[in-house]
XYZ file of C-alpha atoms in Angstrom:
610
model
C -33.857 -36.215 -13.739
C -33.596 -32.465 -14.020
C -33.561 -32.149 -10.224
C -30.749 -34.714 -9.968
C -28.668 -32.739 -12.492
C -29.304 -29.489 -10.661
C -28.301 -31.112 -7.347
C -25.125 -32.505 -8.904
C -24.164 -29.141 -10.394
C -24.913 -27.421 -7.079
C -22.767 -29.960 -5.224
C -19.834 -29.444 -7.607
C -20.131 -25.658 -7.326
C -20.322 -25.886 -3.548
C -17.207 -28.031 -3.361
C -15.410 -25.615 -5.715
C -16.514 -22.696 -3.583
C -15.311 -24.392 -0.391
C -12.019 -25.235 -2.070
C -11.648 -21.641 -3.262
C -12.341 -20.261 0.205
C -9.880 -22.741 1.670
C -7.238 -21.630 -0.833
C -7.902 -17.997 -0.031
C -7.478 -18.713 3.677
C -4.072 -20.274 3.174
C -1.234 -18.057 4.325
C 0.995 -16.844 1.537
C 3.671 -14.123 1.283
C 2.322 -10.632 0.634
C 4.127 -7.902 -1.287
C 3.538 -4.158 -1.380
C 5.680 -1.585 -3.183
C 8.072 -4.334 -4.127
C 8.715 -5.459 -0.555
C 7.670 -8.537 1.407
C 5.227 -7.586 4.170
C 4.738 -9.067 7.619
C 2.009 -11.705 7.408
C 0.171 -12.237 10.688
C -0.139 -15.973 10.063
C 3.668 -16.178 9.985
C 4.221 -13.830 12.919
C 3.324 -16.026 15.906
C 6.629 -17.268 17.303
C 4.866 -20.117 19.128
C 3.776 -21.549 15.793
C 7.252 -21.618 14.281
C 8.788 -25.004 13.625
C 12.380 -25.206 14.812
C 14.603 -28.216 14.252
C 18.209 -29.079 13.547
C 20.140 -31.595 11.476
C 23.581 -32.349 10.028
C 24.373 -31.865 6.330
C 27.098 -34.022 4.830
C 29.851 -32.206 2.940
C 32.375 -33.364 0.342
C 35.466 -32.975 2.581
C 37.123 -34.505 5.614
C 39.240 -31.931 7.435
C 39.397 -33.477 10.912
C 41.156 -36.642 9.710
C 38.626 -39.230 10.911
C 38.099 -40.785 7.456
C 34.489 -39.592 7.185
C 32.999 -36.655 5.310
C 32.471 -33.758 7.722
C 28.885 -32.884 8.573
C 27.710 -29.332 9.254
C 25.275 -28.559 12.052
C 22.242 -26.782 10.596
C 19.212 -25.211 12.290
C 15.921 -24.379 10.584
C 13.164 -21.973 11.613
C 10.027 -21.968 9.449
C 6.334 -21.053 9.578
C 3.994 -23.902 10.563
C 2.252 -23.572 7.199
C 5.249 -25.292 5.605
C 3.931 -28.406 7.399
C 0.177 -27.851 7.625
C -0.477 -26.307 4.208
C 2.367 -27.622 2.085
C 3.766 -24.110 1.716
C 7.195 -23.815 0.121
C 9.292 -20.728 0.792
C 12.741 -19.324 -0.072
C 15.502 -19.256 2.504
C 17.549 -16.556 4.228
C 20.726 -18.279 5.389
C 23.456 -17.148 7.778
C 26.537 -19.157 8.702
C 29.137 -18.336 11.334
C 32.122 -19.615 13.314
C 30.937 -17.645 16.356
C 27.635 -19.301 17.310
C 29.113 -21.677 19.899
C 31.282 -19.113 21.636
C 34.856 -17.901 21.274
C 38.048 -17.955 23.311
C 38.515 -15.301 25.930
C 41.340 -12.819 25.544
C 44.270 -13.769 27.734
C 47.747 -12.327 28.144
C 49.913 -13.463 25.285
C 47.082 -14.535 22.980
C 48.123 -11.890 20.427
C 51.612 -11.669 18.957
C 53.973 -9.295 20.751
C 54.572 -6.477 18.239
C 57.283 -4.726 20.251
C 60.356 -5.813 18.319
C 62.541 -4.877 15.380
C 61.242 -5.418 11.845
C 62.195 -8.811 10.406
C 62.946 -10.227 13.836
C 61.623 -13.681 14.729
C 58.914 -13.318 17.332
C 58.541 -15.260 20.547
C 55.788 -17.912 20.635
C 52.406 -16.631 21.734
C 49.902 -18.211 24.147
C 47.540 -20.836 22.689
C 43.978 -20.966 24.011
C 41.037 -23.375 23.960
C 37.391 -22.456 23.408
C 34.741 -23.709 25.789
C 31.772 -24.549 23.590
C 28.388 -23.012 24.415
C 24.878 -23.301 22.971
C 21.987 -25.732 23.003
C 20.103 -27.746 20.402
C 18.135 -27.248 18.260
C 18.751 -23.476 18.197
C 22.088 -22.368 16.769
C 21.202 -18.676 16.562
C 18.214 -16.339 16.656
C 19.650 -13.806 14.224
C 17.586 -12.909 11.125
C 14.543 -14.854 12.371
C 12.246 -12.085 13.598
C 13.080 -10.049 10.497
C 12.478 -12.627 7.776
C 10.176 -15.442 8.975
C 7.157 -13.107 9.394
C 7.796 -11.834 5.859
C 7.492 -15.231 4.254
C 10.973 -16.726 4.437
C 12.534 -19.714 6.129
C 15.663 -18.890 8.128
C 18.559 -21.340 8.209
C 21.723 -21.157 10.312
C 24.827 -23.311 10.263
C 28.022 -23.433 12.275
C 31.113 -23.328 10.088
C 33.595 -26.238 10.040
C 35.230 -27.079 13.353
C 32.915 -24.816 15.351
C 29.971 -25.685 17.551
C 28.487 -29.059 16.636
C 29.822 -28.913 13.071
C 32.528 -31.422 12.286
C 35.850 -30.674 10.628
C 38.491 -28.052 11.248
C 38.372 -24.268 11.001
C 40.778 -23.063 8.331
C 40.034 -19.312 8.387
C 39.378 -18.858 4.691
C 40.347 -22.320 3.452
C 38.325 -24.088 0.758
C 36.244 -26.049 3.281
C 34.722 -22.781 4.502
C 33.380 -22.255 0.965
C 32.272 -25.844 0.418
C 30.448 -26.076 3.775
C 27.708 -23.505 2.967
C 27.609 -24.901 -0.575
C 26.680 -28.285 0.892
C 23.874 -26.709 2.935
C 22.524 -24.973 -0.181
C 22.808 -28.240 -2.087
C 20.752 -29.901 0.662
C 18.125 -27.165 0.402
C 17.906 -28.062 -3.288
C 17.792 -31.842 -2.811
C 21.358 -32.437 -4.025
C 23.006 -33.310 -0.679
C 22.016 -35.429 2.299
C 20.927 -34.194 5.686
C 20.805 -36.420 8.764
C 19.051 -36.244 12.115
C 22.302 -36.949 13.965
C 25.989 -36.205 13.333
C 26.851 -39.878 12.785
C 23.574 -41.655 11.997
C 21.840 -42.666 8.758
C 18.293 -41.309 9.264
C 17.855 -38.624 6.600
C 16.048 -35.282 6.601
C 14.661 -33.633 3.462
C 13.999 -29.938 2.907
C 10.548 -30.515 1.414
C 9.520 -26.966 2.373
C 12.267 -25.243 0.327
C 11.766 -23.553 -3.021
C 15.513 -23.955 -3.530
C 16.114 -20.215 -3.747
C 18.575 -19.015 -1.116
C 19.851 -15.606 -0.012
C 22.742 -15.217 2.415
C 23.696 -12.367 4.692
C 25.731 -11.634 7.814
C 28.281 -9.223 9.258
C 32.085 -9.484 9.458
C 33.098 -13.191 9.379
C 29.390 -13.978 8.945
C 29.509 -11.656 5.931
C 32.575 -13.380 4.524
C 30.851 -16.761 4.327
C 28.121 -15.628 1.857
C 30.875 -14.512 -0.515
C 32.771 -17.761 0.078
C 29.645 -19.730 -0.839
C 28.970 -17.561 -3.895
C 32.471 -18.170 -5.288
C 31.597 -21.865 -5.665
C 28.871 -20.952 -8.171
C 26.423 -23.180 -6.266
C 23.037 -23.365 -7.969
C 20.259 -21.906 -5.840
C 22.266 -19.155 -4.160
C 20.488 -16.278 -5.869
C 21.592 -13.257 -3.843
C 23.977 -12.258 -1.078
C 24.148 -9.234 1.232
C 27.603 -9.284 2.899
C 28.046 -6.633 5.594
C 31.639 -5.547 6.328
C 33.022 -8.836 4.967
C 36.645 -9.891 5.132
C 37.276 -10.722 1.480
C 41.017 -11.425 1.757
C 42.861 -12.536 4.853
C 46.043 -11.025 3.435
C 44.390 -7.625 3.234
C 43.071 -8.131 6.752
C 46.429 -8.993 8.339
C 48.874 -7.370 5.908
C 49.072 -4.209 3.816
C 51.251 -3.818 0.740
C 53.869 -6.190 2.139
C 53.638 -4.821 5.678
C 52.628 -6.860 8.725
C 49.637 -4.791 9.851
C 47.033 -5.606 12.470
C 43.302 -4.905 12.121
C 42.242 -1.823 14.060
C 41.616 -2.546 17.727
C 43.442 -5.894 17.668
C 47.143 -5.066 17.699
C 49.103 -8.305 17.309
C 46.249 -10.426 15.991
C 46.993 -12.730 13.069
C 45.290 -15.576 11.263
C 46.443 -18.228 13.764
C 45.033 -16.141 16.607
C 41.642 -16.055 14.895
C 41.882 -19.836 14.422
C 42.299 -20.304 18.181
C 39.577 -17.763 18.846
C 36.869 -19.661 16.900
C 37.895 -23.327 17.342
C 34.879 -24.417 19.366
C 34.323 -27.815 17.713
C 34.760 -31.359 19.010
C 37.465 -31.336 21.708
C 38.631 -34.819 20.684
C 39.535 -33.526 17.195
C 41.366 -30.392 18.272
C 44.832 -31.921 18.594
C 44.719 -33.169 14.991
C 43.251 -29.891 13.734
C 45.838 -27.824 15.596
C 48.675 -29.929 14.277
C 47.579 -29.901 10.630
C 46.069 -26.427 10.261
C 47.467 -24.005 12.834
C 50.874 -25.528 13.542
C 51.695 -26.633 10.007
C 49.742 -24.895 7.233
C 49.410 -21.549 8.992
C 52.829 -21.582 10.606
C 54.523 -22.318 7.285
C 52.433 -19.936 5.211
C 51.531 -16.822 7.201
C 55.077 -15.344 7.270
C 55.174 -12.604 9.908
C 58.791 -11.863 8.996
C 58.461 -10.431 5.461
C 54.683 -9.888 5.187
C 54.804 -10.985 1.541
C 51.808 -12.188 -0.453
C 52.242 -15.910 -1.224
C 50.279 -19.036 -2.171
C 48.969 -19.396 1.380
C 47.403 -15.932 1.269
C 46.301 -16.251 -2.370
C 44.235 -19.295 -1.380
C 42.418 -17.142 1.186
C 41.691 -14.252 -1.171
C 38.145 -14.530 -2.561
C 38.933 -12.141 -5.388
C 40.943 -14.998 -6.915
C 37.946 -17.331 -6.762
C 35.121 -15.231 -8.206
C 34.909 -16.643 -11.735
C 32.092 -19.167 -10.948
C 30.008 -16.601 -9.020
C 26.474 -15.904 -10.281
C 24.719 -14.517 -7.186
C 23.414 -10.943 -7.162
C 25.505 -8.823 -4.791
C 24.364 -6.072 -2.432
C 27.512 -5.020 -0.580
C 27.580 -3.001 2.652
C 30.472 -1.353 4.481
C 31.545 1.621 6.585
C 34.131 4.049 5.212
C 35.574 4.362 8.702
C 35.767 0.651 9.430
C 39.391 0.288 10.515
C 38.884 -3.344 11.521
C 37.717 -4.862 8.225
C 38.725 -1.955 6.035
C 36.520 -0.646 3.216
C 38.826 -1.994 0.496
C 37.431 -5.450 1.263
C 34.020 -4.574 -0.146
C 35.317 -2.255 -2.861
C 37.508 -4.853 -4.570
C 34.720 -7.457 -4.725
C 32.088 -4.947 -5.848
C 34.317 -3.804 -8.715
C 35.039 -7.381 -9.798
C 31.368 -8.411 -9.655
C 30.413 -5.333 -11.659
C 33.069 -6.142 -14.272
C 31.627 -9.679 -14.482
C 28.203 -8.255 -15.329
C 26.533 -9.471 -12.145
C 23.653 -7.505 -10.584
C 25.371 -5.289 -8.003
C 24.700 -2.492 -5.558
C 26.927 -1.041 -2.863
C 25.934 0.763 0.331
C 28.572 2.751 2.236
C 28.069 4.662 5.474
C 30.369 7.000 7.388
C 30.669 4.925 10.543
C 32.775 1.979 11.738
C 32.539 -1.801 11.645
C 29.208 -3.344 10.712
C 25.985 -1.618 9.757
C 23.686 -3.343 7.243
C 21.835 -1.479 4.513
C 18.396 -0.063 5.328
C 15.762 -2.772 5.685
C 13.951 -1.542 2.598
C 17.055 -2.119 0.443
C 17.568 -5.645 1.753
C 13.864 -6.419 1.480
C 13.697 -5.331 -2.156
C 16.853 -7.327 -2.937
C 15.575 -10.594 -1.450
C 11.998 -10.007 -2.665
C 13.195 -9.791 -6.250
C 15.865 -12.476 -6.296
C 14.255 -15.017 -3.933
C 10.504 -14.515 -4.462
C 10.808 -13.478 -8.110
C 8.802 -10.266 -7.713
C 9.505 -7.762 -10.496
C 10.068 -4.720 -8.291
C 12.722 -3.091 -10.499
C 15.482 -3.347 -7.902
C 17.958 -4.279 -10.611
C 17.397 -0.824 -12.108
C 17.966 1.096 -8.869
C 21.051 3.271 -8.394
C 24.202 1.193 -8.020
C 25.700 3.201 -5.151
C 24.094 4.441 -1.938
C 26.259 6.692 0.237
C 25.302 8.010 3.664
C 26.431 11.615 3.768
C 28.418 12.860 6.768
C 25.619 14.324 8.866
C 22.782 12.086 7.693
C 21.004 9.213 9.391
C 22.704 5.909 8.562
C 19.402 4.603 7.227
C 18.953 7.504 4.795
C 21.631 7.128 2.118
C 21.930 9.296 -0.977
C 21.683 7.535 -4.344
C 24.529 7.865 -6.842
C 25.046 6.481 -10.309
C 28.007 4.404 -9.129
C 30.948 4.231 -6.764
C 33.419 5.815 -7.145
C 31.386 8.810 -8.236
C 31.631 8.900 -12.067
C 32.359 12.649 -11.878
C 35.481 12.090 -9.763
C 38.834 12.686 -11.442
C 42.284 12.038 -9.997
C 44.192 15.288 -9.474
C 47.920 15.036 -8.832
C 49.149 17.040 -5.844
C 52.785 17.873 -5.159
C 54.742 18.569 -1.976
C 56.372 21.807 -0.927
C 59.043 21.938 1.764
C 58.238 22.625 5.388
C 56.814 19.252 6.454
C 58.018 19.443 10.057
C 55.393 22.151 10.569
C 53.124 22.114 7.492
C 54.504 22.195 3.975
C 52.433 22.912 0.906
C 50.231 20.441 -0.944
C 49.574 21.915 -4.363
C 48.418 20.917 -7.865
C 51.279 23.003 -9.282
C 54.623 21.179 -9.221
C 57.594 23.115 -7.894
C 61.127 22.036 -8.683
C 64.079 21.690 -6.323
C 62.018 21.289 -3.153
C 64.741 19.008 -1.853
C 64.462 16.298 0.785
C 62.981 16.167 4.268
C 63.551 13.606 6.997
C 61.354 12.183 9.746
C 62.410 10.038 12.705
C 60.352 6.974 13.602
C 58.889 6.897 17.106
C 56.095 4.400 17.745
C 55.561 5.773 21.252
C 53.733 8.725 19.671
C 50.323 8.056 18.133
C 49.243 9.168 14.691
C 46.499 11.214 16.333
C 49.062 13.151 18.360
C 51.311 13.601 15.322
C 48.450 15.025 13.267
C 47.672 17.594 15.951
C 51.290 18.648 16.566
C 52.115 22.139 15.314
C 55.668 20.942 14.759
C 57.300 17.527 14.897
C 60.399 15.784 13.582
C 58.515 12.481 13.854
C 56.241 13.097 10.888
C 56.002 15.185 7.728
C 52.791 17.100 7.003
C 51.706 18.858 3.794
C 48.423 20.717 3.430
C 46.205 22.311 0.830
C 45.147 25.919 1.449
C 42.035 26.458 3.532
C 38.998 25.313 1.553
C 36.689 28.146 0.530
C 34.143 25.648 -0.788
C 33.192 22.105 0.207
C 35.305 19.520 -1.619
C 33.904 16.071 -2.448
C 36.368 13.153 -2.574
C 35.209 9.810 -4.008
C 37.305 6.721 -4.713
C 40.887 5.652 -4.090
C 43.560 8.194 -3.245
C 46.901 7.037 -4.661
C 50.265 7.785 -3.111
C 53.731 7.595 -4.647
C 56.515 8.111 -2.098
C 60.192 8.237 -3.022
C 62.188 7.615 0.135
C 65.402 6.389 1.663
C 65.710 4.561 4.976
C 68.537 4.589 7.473
C 67.915 0.889 8.156
C 67.245 -2.192 5.964
C 63.573 -2.238 7.012
C 61.046 0.406 7.981
C 57.308 0.865 8.325
C 55.601 3.436 6.107
C 52.280 4.943 7.223
C 50.227 7.589 5.421
C 47.176 9.418 6.716
C 44.992 11.893 4.859
C 43.540 14.210 7.492
C 41.140 17.123 7.806
C 42.609 20.011 9.819
C 42.326 21.718 12.202
C 41.799 18.542 14.200
C 38.561 18.402 16.167
C 39.644 17.154 19.584
C 36.314 17.761 21.283
C 34.553 14.907 23.038
C 32.020 13.315 20.718
C 33.779 14.448 17.534
C 32.947 12.247 14.544
C 35.792 10.318 12.943
C 34.961 12.072 9.665
C 35.887 15.372 11.339
C 39.533 14.309 11.399
C 40.608 11.236 9.435
C 39.785 11.117 5.730
C 41.604 7.897 4.847
C 44.781 5.945 5.580
C 47.254 3.465 4.126
C 50.325 1.436 5.056
C 53.151 -0.198 3.095
C 56.491 -1.939 3.406
C 59.180 -0.110 1.384
C 60.954 -3.461 1.031
C 58.061 -4.437 -1.251
C 58.538 -1.514 -3.624
C 58.625 -3.923 -6.584
C 55.751 -6.188 -5.601
C 53.763 -7.269 -2.546
C 55.043 -10.790 -3.296
C 58.710 -9.820 -3.289
C 60.659 -8.018 -0.606
C 64.320 -7.094 -0.400
C 66.320 -5.330 2.319
C 66.689 -1.610 1.766
C 70.153 -0.235 1.193
C 70.601 2.620 3.633
C 70.505 6.045 1.947
C 69.339 4.567 -1.377
C 66.056 5.999 -2.660
C 63.144 3.764 -3.600
C 59.698 4.633 -4.955
C 56.728 3.009 -3.229
C 53.289 3.178 -4.893
C 50.044 2.132 -3.196
C 46.398 3.027 -2.731
C 44.888 4.468 0.414
C 41.590 3.059 1.649
C 38.528 3.906 -0.479
C 36.457 6.836 0.715
C 33.583 9.109 -0.217
C 33.605 12.236 1.881
C 32.712 15.889 1.587
C 35.397 17.978 3.294
C 33.713 21.190 4.506
C 34.962 24.647 3.672
C 37.181 26.122 6.337
C 39.243 22.916 6.627
C 42.678 21.993 5.290
C 43.298 18.629 3.650
C 46.598 17.335 4.997
C 48.895 14.533 3.852
C 50.797 13.103 6.811
C 53.719 10.723 6.244
C 55.251 8.874 9.182
C 56.751 5.472 9.922
C 55.359 3.186 12.649
C 51.655 3.484 13.437
C 51.211 2.322 17.013
C 47.614 1.252 16.425
C 48.436 -1.078 13.519
C 52.092 -1.931 12.787
C 55.068 -3.719 14.303
C 56.634 -1.328 16.826
C 60.435 -1.203 16.604
C 62.603 0.957 18.849
C 62.557 4.659 17.896
C 65.243 6.098 15.683
C 64.843 4.849 12.109
C 65.057 7.795 9.713
C 62.996 8.092 6.537
C 64.073 10.742 4.046
C 61.444 11.839 1.528
C 62.304 13.222 -1.906
C 59.706 15.987 -2.199
C 60.059 16.443 -5.975
C 59.360 12.757 -6.599
C 56.522 12.231 -4.111
C 52.918 12.812 -5.182
C 49.344 12.255 -4.034
C 46.539 11.597 -6.508
C 43.259 12.696 -4.978
C 39.921 11.597 -6.552
C 37.912 14.838 -6.605
C 34.320 15.083 -7.770
C 34.381 17.795 -10.417
C 38.102 17.324 -10.985
C 40.477 20.227 -11.488
C 37.745 22.867 -11.690
C 36.268 21.837 -8.335
C 39.694 21.885 -6.668
C 40.633 25.289 -8.079
C 37.314 26.734 -6.957
C 37.756 25.296 -3.448
C 41.295 26.620 -2.866
C 41.209 29.974 -4.695
């Protein structure tokens, strides 16, 4: 009897031991120093399971009487099938995956006309869809799957094999990724085909989702987060467009994104509309040729209900996702205000936030370590202390983009706005000084869009711009935050462009010069909107109006030996409508000021210009 008992105990222990060994051999995510590590068992691309499906949404935007379904692709480690492993998801959505329209003559609006003038119709284009099933995109996969994540992609409404219509910031572009996240949490239905009834379940999902992407692909994570969808734990938007008004307008002015003179929201619609060809006529008629045509208003540039509905700042109240924002201070396509305004709002809401700014142009995600810590904490639940890290990470001017400097916050808490005043002499270089001087009078510039802002900034003398400079810096001067301009002006015509650049002089015209060597920040406004960006009125010639607006956010150390210059001119031939030369703007010097956010405030400025 004793032998039988011993054998039984031995058998139980052996089975337990085998089970324990088996459990130890199972592949699981590994974390070191608060970051997910590459796990060899997840790293063999041949073992990855890749499949696609269609997730049903709660909207019908292509008018066929059926809820639109979004095309979704999944890439996951084989262990999610063979070992029952459940993992969190890194999700990217885009309107670009199936290709975009080529640029043809007339695609963009013709900006060579007088302000307020009705423009001639532009050329409409069709997208030829590209791509194969089941792979929508390969982005994010090699980064995150080996580290213990599942990667999901989806094409946004009306693009690729996703049904519906693109709306360029409409509510369906928020509800589409919400539906995918709902499916990942078992709250929405996924199907094997776009029109069939065979369902697909995300049995391998923990339900915790992080989203990321760049530009439009960075906008969609924010759009999803504004729905408050449960399961979206964290987002890392890179250079996101957070307001289509701020992308295509500026303080009441019709202003193009840098590099795309004449682009507008209807152009972007045509550019991305790669969905079902049989639905395009309906989509074009209802979205582009009705909603957009009636709402976008290229005549006044005013902010209205159409634009308010495509401004994610207005929709943030339900948001709960942790936000790691990334942008370039010299991104003149999607300008840095887009990230700044959302970061400030999320911080005010008490959400976990960090912001990463670099000194380069469009795009540029945070260092991998930052993203890894963010997703490790919020998706895997590892207590790595990321929520206690510095809120702001700024890449200094001559540093590697992947080696930012940590700061308590952005703008730098030690920055104070110092009011600077103008002294006469702007055709050459008038004074910019913290000491106001009375009776400086008025100075006039003549608009000429044939001359670039770059050439105007380098001109030793010009009647086409007014320039005012601080004395040569004897110490480095650190600027952090929003410079604020108040211009009191009169126009010779009922409408005029107003452009303002803050520049570092002398201009470095050498080949390979960094943008930070020359341009500090910029801003544009329509004087007709001096009361409000939602209300414009024709200017009475010779009557003075005061226009107040912010320049683009910046954090820059201006080196000693340079001058900081305020340049005021009219049409900016890289960004604005381009009327015929000749409009005169007269500036009241006594009533025009610049508020510059200087780290160290008045003391730092006085030390730098003594």
